[in-house]
mmCIF file of C-alpha atoms in Angstrom:
data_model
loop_
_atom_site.group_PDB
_atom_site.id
_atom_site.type_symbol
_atom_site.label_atom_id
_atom_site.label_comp_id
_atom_site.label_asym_id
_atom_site.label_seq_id
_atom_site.Cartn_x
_atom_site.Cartn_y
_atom_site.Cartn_z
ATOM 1 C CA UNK E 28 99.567 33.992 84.801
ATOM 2 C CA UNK E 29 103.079 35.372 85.934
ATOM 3 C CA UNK E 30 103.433 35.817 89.649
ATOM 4 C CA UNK E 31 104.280 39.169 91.099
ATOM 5 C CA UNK E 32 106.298 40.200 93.858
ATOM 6 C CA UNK E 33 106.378 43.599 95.590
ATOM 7 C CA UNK E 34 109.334 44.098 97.822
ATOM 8 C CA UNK E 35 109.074 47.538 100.500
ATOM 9 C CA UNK E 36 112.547 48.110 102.155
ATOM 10 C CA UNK E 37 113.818 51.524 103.061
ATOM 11 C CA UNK E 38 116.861 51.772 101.115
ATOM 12 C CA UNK E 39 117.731 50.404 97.586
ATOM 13 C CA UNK E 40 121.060 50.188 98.982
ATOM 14 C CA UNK E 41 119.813 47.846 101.807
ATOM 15 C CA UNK E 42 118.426 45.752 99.762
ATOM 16 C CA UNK E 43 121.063 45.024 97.248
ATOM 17 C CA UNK E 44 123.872 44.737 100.629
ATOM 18 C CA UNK E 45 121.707 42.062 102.026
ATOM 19 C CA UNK E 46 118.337 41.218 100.656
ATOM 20 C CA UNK E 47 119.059 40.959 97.064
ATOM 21 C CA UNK E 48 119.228 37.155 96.940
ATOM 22 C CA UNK E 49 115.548 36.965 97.672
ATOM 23 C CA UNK E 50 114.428 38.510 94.622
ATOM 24 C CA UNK E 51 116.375 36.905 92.523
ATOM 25 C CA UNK E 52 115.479 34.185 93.549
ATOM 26 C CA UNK E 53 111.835 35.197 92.746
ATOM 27 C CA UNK E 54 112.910 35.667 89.437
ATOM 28 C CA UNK E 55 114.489 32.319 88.310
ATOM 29 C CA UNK E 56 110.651 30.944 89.195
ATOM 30 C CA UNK E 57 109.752 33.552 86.372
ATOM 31 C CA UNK E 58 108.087 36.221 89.224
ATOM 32 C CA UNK E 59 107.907 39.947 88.239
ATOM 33 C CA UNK E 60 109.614 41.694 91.198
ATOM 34 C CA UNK E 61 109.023 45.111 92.082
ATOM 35 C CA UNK E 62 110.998 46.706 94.355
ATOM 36 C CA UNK E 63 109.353 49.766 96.660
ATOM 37 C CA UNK E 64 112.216 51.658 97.928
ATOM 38 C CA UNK E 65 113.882 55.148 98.513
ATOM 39 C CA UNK E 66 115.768 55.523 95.971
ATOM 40 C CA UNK E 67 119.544 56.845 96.544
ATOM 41 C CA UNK E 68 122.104 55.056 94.517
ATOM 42 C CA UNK E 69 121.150 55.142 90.794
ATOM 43 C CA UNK E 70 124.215 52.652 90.739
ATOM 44 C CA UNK E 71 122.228 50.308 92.776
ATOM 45 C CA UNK E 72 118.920 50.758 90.392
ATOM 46 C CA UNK E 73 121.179 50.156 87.262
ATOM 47 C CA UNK E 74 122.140 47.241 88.723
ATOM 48 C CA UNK E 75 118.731 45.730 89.555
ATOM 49 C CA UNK E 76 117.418 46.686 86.322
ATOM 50 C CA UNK E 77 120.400 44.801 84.652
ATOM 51 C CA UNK E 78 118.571 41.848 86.393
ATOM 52 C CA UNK E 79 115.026 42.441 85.603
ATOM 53 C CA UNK E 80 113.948 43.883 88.881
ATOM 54 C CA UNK E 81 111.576 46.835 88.298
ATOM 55 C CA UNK E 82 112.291 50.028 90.988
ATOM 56 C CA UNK E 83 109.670 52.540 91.982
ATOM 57 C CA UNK E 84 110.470 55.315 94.098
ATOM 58 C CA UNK E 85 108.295 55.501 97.524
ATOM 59 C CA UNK E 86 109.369 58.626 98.351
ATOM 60 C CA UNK E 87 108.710 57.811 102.388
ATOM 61 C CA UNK E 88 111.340 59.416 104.578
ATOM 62 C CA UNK E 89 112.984 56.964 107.130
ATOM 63 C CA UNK E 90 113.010 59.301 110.309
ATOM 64 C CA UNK E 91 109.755 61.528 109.906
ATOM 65 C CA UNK E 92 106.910 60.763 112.271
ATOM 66 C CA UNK E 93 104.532 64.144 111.450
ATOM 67 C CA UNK E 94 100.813 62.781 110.952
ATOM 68 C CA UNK E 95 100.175 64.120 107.766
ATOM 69 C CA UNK E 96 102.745 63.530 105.876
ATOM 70 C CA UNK E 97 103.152 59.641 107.205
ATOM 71 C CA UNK E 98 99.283 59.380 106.343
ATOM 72 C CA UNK E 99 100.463 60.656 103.110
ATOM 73 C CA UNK E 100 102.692 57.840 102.432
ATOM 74 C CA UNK E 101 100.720 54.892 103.174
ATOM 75 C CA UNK E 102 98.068 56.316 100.485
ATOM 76 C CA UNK E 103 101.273 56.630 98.184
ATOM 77 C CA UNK E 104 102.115 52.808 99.599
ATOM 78 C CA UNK E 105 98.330 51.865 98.374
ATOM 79 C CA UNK E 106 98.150 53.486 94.784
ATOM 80 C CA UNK E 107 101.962 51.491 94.284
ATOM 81 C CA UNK E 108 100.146 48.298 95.147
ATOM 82 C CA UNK E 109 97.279 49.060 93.338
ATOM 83 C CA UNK E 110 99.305 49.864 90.113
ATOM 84 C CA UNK E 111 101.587 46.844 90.316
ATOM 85 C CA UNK E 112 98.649 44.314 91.661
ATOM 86 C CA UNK E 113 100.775 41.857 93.537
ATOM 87 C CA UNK E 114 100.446 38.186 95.085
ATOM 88 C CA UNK E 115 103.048 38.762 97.218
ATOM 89 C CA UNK E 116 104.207 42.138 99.234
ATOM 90 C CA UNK E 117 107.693 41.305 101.076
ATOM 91 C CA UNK E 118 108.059 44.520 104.151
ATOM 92 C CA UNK E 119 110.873 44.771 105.516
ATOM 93 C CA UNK E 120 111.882 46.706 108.185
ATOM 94 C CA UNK E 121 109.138 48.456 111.039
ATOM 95 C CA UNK E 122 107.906 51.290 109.292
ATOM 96 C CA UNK E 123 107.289 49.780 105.679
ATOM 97 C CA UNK E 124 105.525 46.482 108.213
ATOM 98 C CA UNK E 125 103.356 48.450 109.261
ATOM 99 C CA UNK E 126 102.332 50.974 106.678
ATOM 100 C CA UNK E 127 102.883 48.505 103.487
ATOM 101 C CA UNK E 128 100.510 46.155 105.616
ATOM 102 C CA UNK E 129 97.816 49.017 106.600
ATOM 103 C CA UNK E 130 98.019 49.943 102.358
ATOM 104 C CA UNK E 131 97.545 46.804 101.432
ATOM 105 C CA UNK E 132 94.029 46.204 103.848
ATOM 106 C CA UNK E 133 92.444 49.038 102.309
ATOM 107 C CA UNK E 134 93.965 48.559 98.876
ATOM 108 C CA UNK E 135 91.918 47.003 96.022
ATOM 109 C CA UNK E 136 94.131 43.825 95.888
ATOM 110 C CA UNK E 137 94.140 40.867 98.413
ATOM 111 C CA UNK E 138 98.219 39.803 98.124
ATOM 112 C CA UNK E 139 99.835 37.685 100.855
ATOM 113 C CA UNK E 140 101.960 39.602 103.410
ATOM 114 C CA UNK E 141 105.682 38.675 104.553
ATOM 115 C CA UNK E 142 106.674 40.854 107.323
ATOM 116 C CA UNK E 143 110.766 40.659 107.700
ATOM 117 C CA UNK E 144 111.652 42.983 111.046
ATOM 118 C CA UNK E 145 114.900 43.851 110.210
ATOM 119 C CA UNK E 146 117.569 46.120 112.748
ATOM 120 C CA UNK E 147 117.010 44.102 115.979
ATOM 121 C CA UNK E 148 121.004 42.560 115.962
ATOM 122 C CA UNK E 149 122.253 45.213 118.427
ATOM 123 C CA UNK E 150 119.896 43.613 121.292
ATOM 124 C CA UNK E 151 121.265 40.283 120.273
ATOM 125 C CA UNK E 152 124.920 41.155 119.907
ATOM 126 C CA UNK E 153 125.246 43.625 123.178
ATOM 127 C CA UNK E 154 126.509 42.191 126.530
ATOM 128 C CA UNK E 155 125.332 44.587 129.594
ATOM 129 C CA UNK E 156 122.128 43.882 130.838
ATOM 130 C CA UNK E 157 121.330 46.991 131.764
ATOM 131 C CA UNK E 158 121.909 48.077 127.710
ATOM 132 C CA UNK E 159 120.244 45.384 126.328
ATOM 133 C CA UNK E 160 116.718 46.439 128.867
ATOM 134 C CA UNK E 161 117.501 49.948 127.549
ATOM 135 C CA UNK E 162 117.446 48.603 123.655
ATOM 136 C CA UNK E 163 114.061 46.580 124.339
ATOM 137 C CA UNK E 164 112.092 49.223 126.342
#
């Protein structure tokens, strides 16, 4: 039985700038690694095809927060992870935690769950207080 690994992140481009170690990594144990991603750099997607990493477009918009059309894309998130049928699912970022996480609860498959939050090195990097309380709350 071959392992398979479902990676949500935002951007394609995202992942291949920082992230793209950890598939590949997935795929010298012999994993097949999906990647869940806007797509919008078919550079980037050539690339991880060239190393066996399978792309599907999620089609959920980064800065939207309208109730239909985020409910819209976690049942988008659920038929992905019903189609590929992962062990694994690998979120990164805050929106994919939480709606790759809701999809896969009430998705037929039982996969384990890495949450990566991901954007939080301005809080960290920032030296006024009063910024840094203004970042966190």
């Amino acid at each position: 039985m071959k392992f398979v690994l479902l990676i949500f992140i935002a951007q394609d481009t995202f992942l291949a700038n920082h992230f793209l170690h950890h598939a590949l990594v997935a795929l010298r144990k012999g994993w097949r690694v999906v990647v869940a991603t806007n797509i919008t750099s078919q550079e980037v997607i050539l690339e991880l095809q060239r190393y066996g990493i399978e792309v599907v477009d999620t089609q959920v918009q980064r800065k939207t927060i309208g109730p239909w059309s985020e409910m819209s894309s976690v049942f988008r998130l659920v038929k992905i992870i019903n189609e590929v049928k992962p062990n694994v699912i690998h979120n990164y970022g805050t929106k994919y935690i939480i709606y790759a996480t809701a999809a896969a609860k009430i998705s037929k498959v039982r996969p384990v769950i890495i949450n990566n939050l991901t954007g939080l090195g301005i809080v960290f990097s920032i030296k006024k207080k009063l910024l840094i309380l203004l970042c966190v709350f």
